[in-house]
């Protein structure tokens, strides 16, 4: 048996005795995370450079550039297959992008839309076919010189753990404070930046965790305004936003698109309505090239559709009024002798001089019109006295 004081002492000293073992376990897990990060870093470092970049680094060729304000970009039977995947992401794409043209690309998830953007960003190279800028193959243009003329607004922009100003100036590090503030105003970000404790010098945190999704997207749009590149690439910039914010940002994106060549991957009708051309990708193929964009129709102008159950089927005339043969009509109206006609005339006169009786007394019994009969027969009875007499 152990006294109370001894038991309490053992209980207090036990965690201290196991503390070195706990420290070893923590360091072991940290070492495993470091080893995984090192493997990924070494894999990136071992990735071979594109052929044009290798020659440029080695000094083996004179860098070639293309002015995207006047240069036509052509995709000629372009195929793209990612390493380790059986199916290609793009299949035989033929596309011409003219200077100043605005193209919207739609399609289901996995159709190859982002892969097309990746080719334009030089983040991937075609595995078949070729891409040309003017008459120059894209592989002969250094990637850095090509990207200097591109502004990219992705679906989820990455913000670094720095100030607001530093994140806006990411595309143009030499930009002045005035240029950064002007770009923020064009993107509609000046108001919320002014409300931050330190304004443009406020820290946004890693991945911009201190900002909302709409605010992060405005920072990305401010980057594009500041970069002022001739080619603008948009990859679903409003798909993750709530409808009011998406509509507001669509107007900002419309101002950003003015005067530039634009390739926009989007399902936003407000952005697609500003395009000159709407293309649809399905299973890596362009299935609807060259369709002009249609302006968005407000809901108040839409015409409601009438369900088929409300439509009244047309009744053919032959069913409503069946033809009566001449022979039957003659039988239905037999000749009346003159003596009977005189008696009928006197009876009619007596009826006209008789006092009026309530209309209900003269309503025909339901069986007279045939309760439970086919409705078409009732229609024929009401419209055709000849058919009614023949029935009697």
mmCIF file of C-alpha atoms in Angstrom:
data_model
loop_
_atom_site.group_PDB
_atom_site.id
_atom_site.type_symbol
_atom_site.label_atom_id
_atom_site.label_comp_id
_atom_site.label_asym_id
_atom_site.label_seq_id
_atom_site.Cartn_x
_atom_site.Cartn_y
_atom_site.Cartn_z
ATOM 1 C CA UNK A 1 0.000 0.000 0.000
ATOM 2 C CA UNK A 2 1.107 3.552 -0.814
ATOM 3 C CA UNK A 3 0.377 6.580 1.229
ATOM 4 C CA UNK A 4 -1.570 9.489 -0.154
ATOM 5 C CA UNK A 5 1.489 11.756 -0.199
ATOM 6 C CA UNK A 6 3.610 9.206 -2.083
ATOM 7 C CA UNK A 7 0.916 8.544 -4.672
ATOM 8 C CA UNK A 8 0.482 12.247 -5.328
ATOM 9 C CA UNK A 9 4.244 12.668 -5.795
ATOM 10 C CA UNK A 10 4.381 9.793 -8.328
ATOM 11 C CA UNK A 11 1.445 11.256 -10.233
ATOM 12 C CA UNK A 12 3.169 14.634 -10.510
ATOM 13 C CA UNK A 13 6.555 13.236 -11.580
ATOM 14 C CA UNK A 14 5.285 10.722 -14.175
ATOM 15 C CA UNK A 15 4.789 13.295 -17.031
ATOM 16 C CA UNK A 16 8.300 14.637 -16.402
ATOM 17 C CA UNK A 17 9.709 11.134 -16.721
ATOM 18 C CA UNK A 18 8.038 10.620 -20.143
ATOM 19 C CA UNK A 19 8.847 14.128 -21.444
ATOM 20 C CA UNK A 20 11.997 13.059 -23.405
ATOM 21 C CA UNK A 21 10.016 10.329 -25.180
ATOM 22 C CA UNK A 22 7.302 12.804 -26.139
ATOM 23 C CA UNK A 23 9.945 15.191 -27.529
ATOM 24 C CA UNK A 24 11.439 12.386 -29.640
ATOM 25 C CA UNK A 25 8.002 11.648 -31.097
ATOM 26 C CA UNK A 26 7.416 15.295 -32.023
ATOM 27 C CA UNK A 27 10.806 15.617 -33.715
ATOM 28 C CA UNK A 28 10.229 12.357 -35.588
ATOM 29 C CA UNK A 29 6.995 13.657 -37.142
ATOM 30 C CA UNK A 30 8.671 16.956 -38.043
ATOM 31 C CA UNK A 31 11.521 15.098 -39.735
ATOM 32 C CA UNK A 32 9.053 13.101 -41.826
ATOM 33 C CA UNK A 33 7.307 16.288 -42.998
ATOM 34 C CA UNK A 34 10.699 17.805 -43.851
ATOM 35 C CA UNK A 35 11.690 14.721 -45.848
ATOM 36 C CA UNK A 36 8.457 14.866 -47.851
ATOM 37 C CA UNK A 37 8.971 18.583 -48.577
ATOM 38 C CA UNK A 38 12.569 17.933 -49.644
ATOM 39 C CA UNK A 39 11.444 15.201 -52.044
ATOM 40 C CA UNK A 40 8.975 17.607 -53.663
ATOM 41 C CA UNK A 41 11.613 20.367 -53.922
ATOM 42 C CA UNK A 42 14.108 17.994 -55.519
ATOM 43 C CA UNK A 43 11.433 16.827 -57.973
ATOM 44 C CA UNK A 44 10.808 20.442 -59.065
ATOM 45 C CA UNK A 45 14.530 21.109 -59.413
ATOM 46 C CA UNK A 46 14.914 17.984 -61.550
ATOM 47 C CA UNK A 47 12.149 19.032 -63.958
ATOM 48 C CA UNK A 48 13.769 19.737 -67.358
ATOM 49 C CA UNK A 49 13.404 23.232 -68.782
ATOM 50 C CA UNK A 50 11.590 23.738 -72.103
ATOM 51 C CA UNK A 51 13.815 23.524 -75.170
ATOM 52 C CA UNK A 52 13.679 27.274 -75.910
ATOM 53 C CA UNK A 53 14.519 28.159 -72.311
ATOM 54 C CA UNK A 54 17.505 25.777 -72.287
ATOM 55 C CA UNK A 55 18.910 27.382 -75.429
ATOM 56 C CA UNK A 56 18.297 30.844 -74.035
ATOM 57 C CA UNK A 57 20.088 30.030 -70.774
ATOM 58 C CA UNK A 58 23.002 28.549 -72.654
ATOM 59 C CA UNK A 59 23.213 31.569 -74.941
ATOM 60 C CA UNK A 60 22.618 29.433 -77.985
ATOM 61 C CA UNK A 61 19.887 31.532 -79.582
ATOM 62 C CA UNK A 62 18.706 35.100 -79.837
ATOM 63 C CA UNK A 63 15.486 35.547 -77.845
ATOM 64 C CA UNK A 64 12.451 35.910 -80.088
ATOM 65 C CA UNK A 65 9.453 37.937 -78.973
ATOM 66 C CA UNK A 66 5.980 38.631 -80.332
ATOM 67 C CA UNK A 67 3.912 41.778 -79.849
ATOM 68 C CA UNK A 68 0.538 40.473 -78.698
ATOM 69 C CA UNK A 69 -1.162 43.788 -79.452
ATOM 70 C CA UNK A 70 -0.861 42.977 -83.175
ATOM 71 C CA UNK A 71 -0.011 39.253 -83.333
ATOM 72 C CA UNK A 72 -2.470 36.466 -84.129
ATOM 73 C CA UNK A 73 -2.233 33.324 -81.969
ATOM 74 C CA UNK A 74 -3.073 30.031 -83.705
ATOM 75 C CA UNK A 75 -3.658 26.528 -82.343
ATOM 76 C CA UNK A 76 -3.064 23.988 -85.105
ATOM 77 C CA UNK A 77 -4.307 20.468 -84.272
ATOM 78 C CA UNK A 78 -3.064 20.813 -80.678
ATOM 79 C CA UNK A 79 -3.056 17.776 -78.407
ATOM 80 C CA UNK A 80 -2.153 17.703 -74.706
ATOM 81 C CA UNK A 81 -1.632 14.585 -72.624
ATOM 82 C CA UNK A 82 -0.468 14.818 -69.018
ATOM 83 C CA UNK A 83 2.142 12.380 -67.791
ATOM 84 C CA UNK A 84 0.616 9.348 -66.094
ATOM 85 C CA UNK A 85 -2.841 9.809 -67.651
ATOM 86 C CA UNK A 86 -4.315 7.568 -70.311
ATOM 87 C CA UNK A 87 -6.748 10.027 -71.867
ATOM 88 C CA UNK A 88 -5.548 13.299 -73.445
ATOM 89 C CA UNK A 89 -6.762 16.580 -71.935
ATOM 90 C CA UNK A 90 -7.043 18.238 -75.374
ATOM 91 C CA UNK A 91 -7.708 16.550 -78.720
ATOM 92 C CA UNK A 92 -6.938 18.225 -82.042
ATOM 93 C CA UNK A 93 -7.824 21.782 -81.038
ATOM 94 C CA UNK A 94 -7.862 24.331 -83.881
ATOM 95 C CA UNK A 95 -8.301 27.913 -82.691
ATOM 96 C CA UNK A 96 -7.424 31.394 -83.913
ATOM 97 C CA UNK A 97 -7.165 34.282 -81.433
ATOM 98 C CA UNK A 98 -7.018 37.660 -83.157
ATOM 99 C CA UNK A 99 -5.748 40.868 -81.515
ATOM 100 C CA UNK A 100 -8.488 42.580 -79.540
ATOM 101 C CA UNK A 101 -10.816 39.585 -79.769
ATOM 102 C CA UNK A 102 -12.729 38.433 -76.696
ATOM 103 C CA UNK A 103 -13.391 34.694 -76.494
ATOM 104 C CA UNK A 104 -15.452 32.908 -73.852
ATOM 105 C CA UNK A 105 -14.876 29.190 -73.301
ATOM 106 C CA UNK A 106 -17.528 27.063 -71.627
ATOM 107 C CA UNK A 107 -17.888 23.366 -70.913
ATOM 108 C CA UNK A 108 -18.319 20.853 -68.146
ATOM 109 C CA UNK A 109 -15.717 20.210 -65.477
ATOM 110 C CA UNK A 110 -12.818 18.216 -66.889
ATOM 111 C CA UNK A 111 -13.531 19.206 -70.496
ATOM 112 C CA UNK A 112 -10.061 20.769 -70.941
ATOM 113 C CA UNK A 113 -10.763 24.473 -70.362
ATOM 114 C CA UNK A 114 -8.016 25.038 -67.781
ATOM 115 C CA UNK A 115 -5.615 22.992 -69.912
ATOM 116 C CA UNK A 116 -6.138 25.475 -72.746
ATOM 117 C CA UNK A 117 -5.276 28.321 -70.351
ATOM 118 C CA UNK A 118 -2.200 26.376 -69.168
ATOM 119 C CA UNK A 119 -0.933 26.181 -72.758
ATOM 120 C CA UNK A 120 -1.340 29.933 -73.204
ATOM 121 C CA UNK A 121 0.513 30.526 -69.923
ATOM 122 C CA UNK A 122 3.338 28.193 -71.034
ATOM 123 C CA UNK A 123 2.743 26.072 -67.927
ATOM 124 C CA UNK A 124 2.394 23.079 -70.253
ATOM 125 C CA UNK A 125 3.644 22.281 -73.732
ATOM 126 C CA UNK A 126 1.595 20.550 -76.471
ATOM 127 C CA UNK A 127 2.263 16.861 -76.976
ATOM 128 C CA UNK A 128 0.953 17.135 -80.536
ATOM 129 C CA UNK A 129 0.344 19.900 -83.051
ATOM 130 C CA UNK A 130 1.748 23.396 -82.633
ATOM 131 C CA UNK A 131 0.915 26.860 -81.306
ATOM 132 C CA UNK A 132 2.130 29.890 -83.247
ATOM 133 C CA UNK A 133 2.298 33.600 -82.479
ATOM 134 C CA UNK A 134 2.288 35.162 -85.920
ATOM 135 C CA UNK A 135 4.553 32.900 -87.934
ATOM 136 C CA UNK A 136 6.751 32.004 -84.949
ATOM 137 C CA UNK A 137 6.265 28.720 -83.072
ATOM 138 C CA UNK A 138 5.545 29.391 -79.415
ATOM 139 C CA UNK A 139 8.372 27.041 -78.380
ATOM 140 C CA UNK A 140 10.864 29.476 -79.930
ATOM 141 C CA UNK A 141 9.738 32.371 -77.744
ATOM 142 C CA UNK A 142 11.269 32.508 -74.238
ATOM 143 C CA UNK A 143 8.632 31.812 -71.602
ATOM 144 C CA UNK A 144 9.518 34.926 -69.575
ATOM 145 C CA UNK A 145 9.223 37.204 -72.611
ATOM 146 C CA UNK A 146 5.873 35.618 -73.457
ATOM 147 C CA UNK A 147 4.459 35.918 -69.929
ATOM 148 C CA UNK A 148 5.485 39.573 -69.696
ATOM 149 C CA UNK A 149 2.560 40.302 -72.043
ATOM 150 C CA UNK A 150 -0.044 38.259 -70.129
ATOM 151 C CA UNK A 151 -2.246 39.054 -67.151
ATOM 152 C CA UNK A 152 -3.884 36.081 -65.457
ATOM 153 C CA UNK A 153 -6.814 36.086 -63.014
ATOM 154 C CA UNK A 154 -7.354 32.546 -61.677
ATOM 155 C CA UNK A 155 -10.330 31.155 -59.802
ATOM 156 C CA UNK A 156 -8.458 31.120 -56.477
ATOM 157 C CA UNK A 157 -5.667 33.720 -56.547
ATOM 158 C CA UNK A 158 -2.688 33.153 -54.295
ATOM 159 C CA UNK A 159 -1.829 35.911 -51.849
ATOM 160 C CA UNK A 160 1.512 35.848 -50.053
ATOM 161 C CA UNK A 161 2.147 36.674 -46.415
ATOM 162 C CA UNK A 162 2.967 40.320 -47.045
ATOM 163 C CA UNK A 163 1.351 43.704 -47.314
ATOM 164 C CA UNK A 164 -1.609 44.584 -49.522
ATOM 165 C CA UNK A 165 0.600 46.838 -51.643
ATOM 166 C CA UNK A 166 3.218 44.104 -52.138
ATOM 167 C CA UNK A 167 0.566 41.612 -53.273
ATOM 168 C CA UNK A 168 -0.929 44.066 -55.779
ATOM 169 C CA UNK A 169 2.544 44.918 -57.128
ATOM 170 C CA UNK A 170 3.415 41.252 -57.635
ATOM 171 C CA UNK A 171 3.254 41.598 -61.428
ATOM 172 C CA UNK A 172 5.091 44.928 -61.473
ATOM 173 C CA UNK A 173 7.436 45.167 -58.489
ATOM 174 C CA UNK A 174 8.707 48.563 -59.630
ATOM 175 C CA UNK A 175 5.245 50.171 -59.569
ATOM 176 C CA UNK A 176 4.855 53.377 -57.574
ATOM 177 C CA UNK A 177 2.455 53.839 -54.679
ATOM 178 C CA UNK A 178 0.224 56.005 -56.856
ATOM 179 C CA UNK A 179 0.009 53.343 -59.564
ATOM 180 C CA UNK A 180 -0.862 50.687 -56.965
ATOM 181 C CA UNK A 181 -3.637 52.845 -55.493
ATOM 182 C CA UNK A 182 -5.035 53.611 -58.953
ATOM 183 C CA UNK A 183 -5.126 49.886 -59.823
ATOM 184 C CA UNK A 184 -6.896 49.156 -56.530
ATOM 185 C CA UNK A 185 -9.483 51.849 -57.276
ATOM 186 C CA UNK A 186 -10.160 50.389 -60.741
ATOM 187 C CA UNK A 187 -10.652 46.949 -59.157
ATOM 188 C CA UNK A 188 -13.056 48.330 -56.536
ATOM 189 C CA UNK A 189 -10.653 47.435 -53.722
ATOM 190 C CA UNK A 190 -9.755 50.932 -52.494
ATOM 191 C CA UNK A 191 -12.689 51.147 -50.092
ATOM 192 C CA UNK A 192 -12.005 47.991 -48.082
ATOM 193 C CA UNK A 193 -8.236 48.624 -48.147
ATOM 194 C CA UNK A 194 -8.796 52.061 -46.616
ATOM 195 C CA UNK A 195 -10.791 50.397 -43.823
ATOM 196 C CA UNK A 196 -7.865 48.135 -42.848
ATOM 197 C CA UNK A 197 -5.854 49.223 -39.774
ATOM 198 C CA UNK A 198 -2.676 49.948 -41.769
ATOM 199 C CA UNK A 199 -4.237 50.514 -45.199
ATOM 200 C CA UNK A 200 -1.985 49.388 -48.041
ATOM 201 C CA UNK A 201 0.687 48.340 -45.521
ATOM 202 C CA UNK A 202 -1.643 45.921 -43.719
ATOM 203 C CA UNK A 203 -0.552 42.284 -43.705
ATOM 204 C CA UNK A 204 -2.952 39.885 -45.436
ATOM 205 C CA UNK A 205 -1.530 36.684 -43.936
ATOM 206 C CA UNK A 206 -0.540 33.515 -45.740
ATOM 207 C CA UNK A 207 -2.933 32.903 -48.666
ATOM 208 C CA UNK A 208 -4.774 36.082 -47.682
ATOM 209 C CA UNK A 209 -6.551 34.436 -44.750
ATOM 210 C CA UNK A 210 -7.439 37.812 -43.205
ATOM 211 C CA UNK A 211 -9.495 38.740 -46.302
ATOM 212 C CA UNK A 212 -12.769 37.423 -47.689
ATOM 213 C CA UNK A 213 -13.022 35.600 -51.036
ATOM 214 C CA UNK A 214 -14.375 38.700 -52.761
ATOM 215 C CA UNK A 215 -11.591 40.867 -51.349
ATOM 216 C CA UNK A 216 -8.918 38.408 -52.471
ATOM 217 C CA UNK A 217 -10.426 38.385 -55.951
ATOM 218 C CA UNK A 218 -10.336 42.211 -56.056
ATOM 219 C CA UNK A 219 -6.635 42.084 -55.165
ATOM 220 C CA UNK A 220 -6.107 39.719 -58.121
ATOM 221 C CA UNK A 221 -8.021 42.088 -60.427
ATOM 222 C CA UNK A 222 -5.925 45.000 -59.146
ATOM 223 C CA UNK A 223 -2.811 43.024 -60.117
ATOM 224 C CA UNK A 224 -4.179 42.665 -63.646
ATOM 225 C CA UNK A 225 -5.054 46.381 -63.892
ATOM 226 C CA UNK A 226 -1.544 47.274 -62.715
ATOM 227 C CA UNK A 227 0.116 44.855 -65.129
ATOM 228 C CA UNK A 228 -1.837 46.345 -68.084
ATOM 229 C CA UNK A 229 -0.952 43.423 -70.385
ATOM 230 C CA UNK A 230 -2.331 43.070 -73.938
ATOM 231 C CA UNK A 231 -3.485 39.458 -73.356
ATOM 232 C CA UNK A 232 -5.869 38.782 -70.450
ATOM 233 C CA UNK A 233 -6.601 35.221 -69.308
ATOM 234 C CA UNK A 234 -9.542 34.597 -66.963
ATOM 235 C CA UNK A 235 -10.128 31.199 -65.356
ATOM 236 C CA UNK A 236 -13.573 31.151 -63.670
ATOM 237 C CA UNK A 237 -12.917 34.389 -61.724
ATOM 238 C CA UNK A 238 -16.421 34.557 -60.188
ATOM 239 C CA UNK A 239 -17.462 30.911 -59.815
ATOM 240 C CA UNK A 240 -16.779 30.675 -56.054
ATOM 241 C CA UNK A 241 -18.429 33.970 -55.100
ATOM 242 C CA UNK A 242 -21.950 34.674 -53.924
ATOM 243 C CA UNK A 243 -24.301 36.038 -56.650
ATOM 244 C CA UNK A 244 -24.304 39.735 -55.552
ATOM 245 C CA UNK A 245 -20.487 39.832 -55.333
ATOM 246 C CA UNK A 246 -20.146 37.947 -58.630
ATOM 247 C CA UNK A 247 -22.402 40.455 -60.426
ATOM 248 C CA UNK A 248 -20.435 43.358 -58.979
ATOM 249 C CA UNK A 249 -17.095 41.873 -59.990
ATOM 250 C CA UNK A 250 -18.434 41.069 -63.474
ATOM 251 C CA UNK A 251 -18.727 44.815 -64.054
ATOM 252 C CA UNK A 252 -15.124 45.320 -62.891
ATOM 253 C CA UNK A 253 -13.968 42.504 -65.184
ATOM 254 C CA UNK A 254 -15.843 44.147 -68.060
ATOM 255 C CA UNK A 255 -13.759 47.314 -67.597
ATOM 256 C CA UNK A 256 -10.607 45.193 -67.411
ATOM 257 C CA UNK A 257 -11.488 43.462 -70.713
ATOM 258 C CA UNK A 258 -11.787 46.724 -72.656
ATOM 259 C CA UNK A 259 -9.017 47.219 -75.210
ATOM 260 C CA UNK A 260 -7.384 43.817 -74.703
ATOM 261 C CA UNK A 261 -7.316 40.353 -76.196
ATOM 262 C CA UNK A 262 -9.246 38.147 -73.776
ATOM 263 C CA UNK A 263 -9.646 34.397 -73.334
ATOM 264 C CA UNK A 264 -12.135 33.794 -70.525
ATOM 265 C CA UNK A 265 -13.050 30.402 -69.106
ATOM 266 C CA UNK A 266 -16.391 31.172 -67.503
ATOM 267 C CA UNK A 267 -19.972 30.136 -66.887
ATOM 268 C CA UNK A 268 -20.933 33.646 -65.802
ATOM 269 C CA UNK A 269 -23.511 34.958 -68.285
ATOM 270 C CA UNK A 270 -22.524 38.570 -67.570
ATOM 271 C CA UNK A 271 -18.908 37.898 -68.589
ATOM 272 C CA UNK A 272 -19.856 35.690 -71.562
ATOM 273 C CA UNK A 273 -22.187 38.416 -72.846
ATOM 274 C CA UNK A 274 -19.147 40.667 -73.402
ATOM 275 C CA UNK A 275 -17.409 38.097 -75.613
ATOM 276 C CA UNK A 276 -17.227 38.269 -79.406
ATOM 277 C CA UNK A 277 -17.088 34.491 -79.645
ATOM 278 C CA UNK A 278 -18.315 31.642 -77.441
ATOM 279 C CA UNK A 279 -16.573 28.260 -77.706
ATOM 280 C CA UNK A 280 -17.604 25.011 -76.034
ATOM 281 C CA UNK A 281 -15.132 22.315 -75.040
ATOM 282 C CA UNK A 282 -16.304 18.735 -74.551
ATOM 283 C CA UNK A 283 -13.905 15.855 -73.858
ATOM 284 C CA UNK A 284 -10.986 17.974 -75.024
ATOM 285 C CA UNK A 285 -12.557 18.955 -78.358
ATOM 286 C CA UNK A 286 -14.044 22.203 -79.597
ATOM 287 C CA UNK A 287 -17.575 21.119 -80.456
ATOM 288 C CA UNK A 288 -19.144 24.524 -81.105
ATOM 289 C CA UNK A 289 -16.545 26.843 -82.640
ATOM 290 C CA UNK A 290 -17.494 30.248 -83.935
ATOM 291 C CA UNK A 291 -20.855 30.846 -82.251
ATOM 292 C CA UNK A 292 -21.477 34.541 -81.519
ATOM 293 C CA UNK A 293 -22.177 35.432 -77.925
ATOM 294 C CA UNK A 294 -25.775 36.225 -77.021
ATOM 295 C CA UNK A 295 -26.546 39.042 -74.594
ATOM 296 C CA UNK A 296 -28.032 38.054 -71.266
ATOM 297 C CA UNK A 297 -31.837 38.376 -71.182
ATOM 298 C CA UNK A 298 -33.254 39.787 -67.938
ATOM 299 C CA UNK A 299 -35.716 37.562 -66.154
ATOM 300 C CA UNK A 300 -38.461 40.164 -66.572
ATOM 301 C CA UNK A 301 -38.263 39.796 -70.348
ATOM 302 C CA UNK A 302 -38.313 36.020 -70.390
ATOM 303 C CA UNK A 303 -41.525 34.499 -71.695
ATOM 304 C CA UNK A 304 -43.008 31.777 -69.467
ATOM 305 C CA UNK A 305 -43.427 28.401 -71.035
ATOM 306 C CA UNK A 306 -46.891 26.800 -71.082
ATOM 307 C CA UNK A 307 -46.941 23.195 -69.891
ATOM 308 C CA UNK A 308 -48.250 20.697 -72.371
ATOM 309 C CA UNK A 309 -51.007 19.733 -69.963
ATOM 310 C CA UNK A 310 -52.539 23.189 -70.354
ATOM 311 C CA UNK A 311 -52.623 23.078 -74.129
ATOM 312 C CA UNK A 312 -56.032 22.284 -75.644
ATOM 313 C CA UNK A 313 -55.879 19.662 -78.389
ATOM 314 C CA UNK A 314 -57.490 20.654 -81.648
ATOM 315 C CA UNK A 315 -60.707 18.764 -82.485
ATOM 316 C CA UNK A 316 -60.922 17.826 -86.149
ATOM 317 C CA UNK A 317 -64.041 19.125 -87.843
ATOM 318 C CA UNK A 318 -64.848 15.643 -89.077
ATOM 319 C CA UNK A 319 -65.137 14.451 -85.480
ATOM 320 C CA UNK A 320 -67.160 17.438 -84.252
ATOM 321 C CA UNK A 321 -69.729 17.406 -87.061
ATOM 322 C CA UNK A 322 -70.094 13.956 -88.606
ATOM 323 C CA UNK A 323 -71.513 14.021 -92.065
ATOM 324 C CA UNK A 324 -75.130 12.727 -92.440
ATOM 325 C CA UNK A 325 -75.892 10.829 -95.681
ATOM 326 C CA UNK A 326 -78.640 12.333 -97.815
ATOM 327 C CA UNK A 327 -80.699 9.149 -97.590
ATOM 328 C CA UNK A 328 -80.706 9.266 -93.756
ATOM 329 C CA UNK A 329 -81.584 12.955 -93.744
ATOM 330 C CA UNK A 330 -84.609 12.245 -95.942
ATOM 331 C CA UNK A 331 -85.715 9.507 -93.573
ATOM 332 C CA UNK A 332 -85.166 11.730 -90.537
ATOM 333 C CA UNK A 333 -87.556 14.375 -91.914
ATOM 334 C CA UNK A 334 -90.691 12.548 -93.199
ATOM 335 C CA UNK A 335 -93.327 14.470 -95.129
ATOM 336 C CA UNK A 336 -96.183 15.869 -92.944
ATOM 337 C CA UNK A 337 -99.751 15.716 -94.344
ATOM 338 C CA UNK A 338 -101.580 19.020 -94.712
ATOM 339 C CA UNK A 339 -104.235 18.108 -92.074
ATOM 340 C CA UNK A 340 -101.546 17.347 -89.448
ATOM 341 C CA UNK A 341 -99.706 20.535 -90.315
ATOM 342 C CA UNK A 342 -102.917 22.574 -89.643
ATOM 343 C CA UNK A 343 -103.360 20.941 -86.212
ATOM 344 C CA UNK A 344 -99.705 21.592 -85.370
ATOM 345 C CA UNK A 345 -100.116 25.247 -86.238
ATOM 346 C CA UNK A 346 -103.144 25.605 -83.923
ATOM 347 C CA UNK A 347 -101.261 23.867 -81.080
ATOM 348 C CA UNK A 348 -98.387 26.284 -81.529
ATOM 349 C CA UNK A 349 -100.736 29.270 -81.315
ATOM 350 C CA UNK A 350 -102.231 27.912 -78.081
ATOM 351 C CA UNK A 351 -98.794 27.516 -76.618
ATOM 352 C CA UNK A 352 -97.893 31.114 -77.434
ATOM 353 C CA UNK A 353 -101.012 32.423 -75.637
ATOM 354 C CA UNK A 354 -100.531 30.172 -72.569
ATOM 355 C CA UNK A 355 -99.048 31.737 -69.388
ATOM 356 C CA UNK A 356 -95.278 31.473 -68.981
ATOM 357 C CA UNK A 357 -93.938 28.715 -66.780
ATOM 358 C CA UNK A 358 -90.617 28.680 -64.930
ATOM 359 C CA UNK A 359 -87.642 27.754 -67.059
ATOM 360 C CA UNK A 360 -86.792 24.946 -64.693
ATOM 361 C CA UNK A 361 -90.037 23.125 -65.639
ATOM 362 C CA UNK A 362 -88.928 22.963 -69.252
ATOM 363 C CA UNK A 363 -85.268 21.975 -68.650
ATOM 364 C CA UNK A 364 -84.695 18.664 -70.346
ATOM 365 C CA UNK A 365 -83.961 15.736 -68.134
ATOM 366 C CA UNK A 366 -80.306 14.707 -68.016
ATOM 367 C CA UNK A 367 -81.140 11.530 -69.842
ATOM 368 C CA UNK A 368 -82.527 13.515 -72.786
ATOM 369 C CA UNK A 369 -78.972 14.650 -73.671
ATOM 370 C CA UNK A 370 -77.578 11.330 -72.643
ATOM 371 C CA UNK A 371 -75.825 11.622 -69.294
ATOM 372 C CA UNK A 372 -72.640 9.561 -69.503
ATOM 373 C CA UNK A 373 -72.519 9.755 -73.309
ATOM 374 C CA UNK A 374 -69.317 10.578 -75.199
ATOM 375 C CA UNK A 375 -68.651 14.386 -75.150
ATOM 376 C CA UNK A 376 -68.225 14.390 -78.924
ATOM 377 C CA UNK A 377 -71.777 13.072 -79.281
ATOM 378 C CA UNK A 378 -73.051 15.908 -77.075
ATOM 379 C CA UNK A 379 -71.203 18.468 -79.197
ATOM 380 C CA UNK A 380 -72.735 16.958 -82.311
ATOM 381 C CA UNK A 381 -76.223 17.026 -80.679
ATOM 382 C CA UNK A 382 -75.900 20.699 -79.776
ATOM 383 C CA UNK A 383 -74.626 21.774 -83.165
ATOM 384 C CA UNK A 384 -76.643 19.564 -85.534
ATOM 385 C CA UNK A 385 -80.464 19.562 -85.346
ATOM 386 C CA UNK A 386 -80.462 16.938 -88.052
ATOM 387 C CA UNK A 387 -78.361 14.622 -85.899
ATOM 388 C CA UNK A 388 -80.649 15.227 -82.928
ATOM 389 C CA UNK A 389 -83.822 14.373 -84.887
ATOM 390 C CA UNK A 390 -82.176 11.313 -86.315
ATOM 391 C CA UNK A 391 -81.364 10.177 -82.775
ATOM 392 C CA UNK A 392 -85.018 10.502 -81.745
#
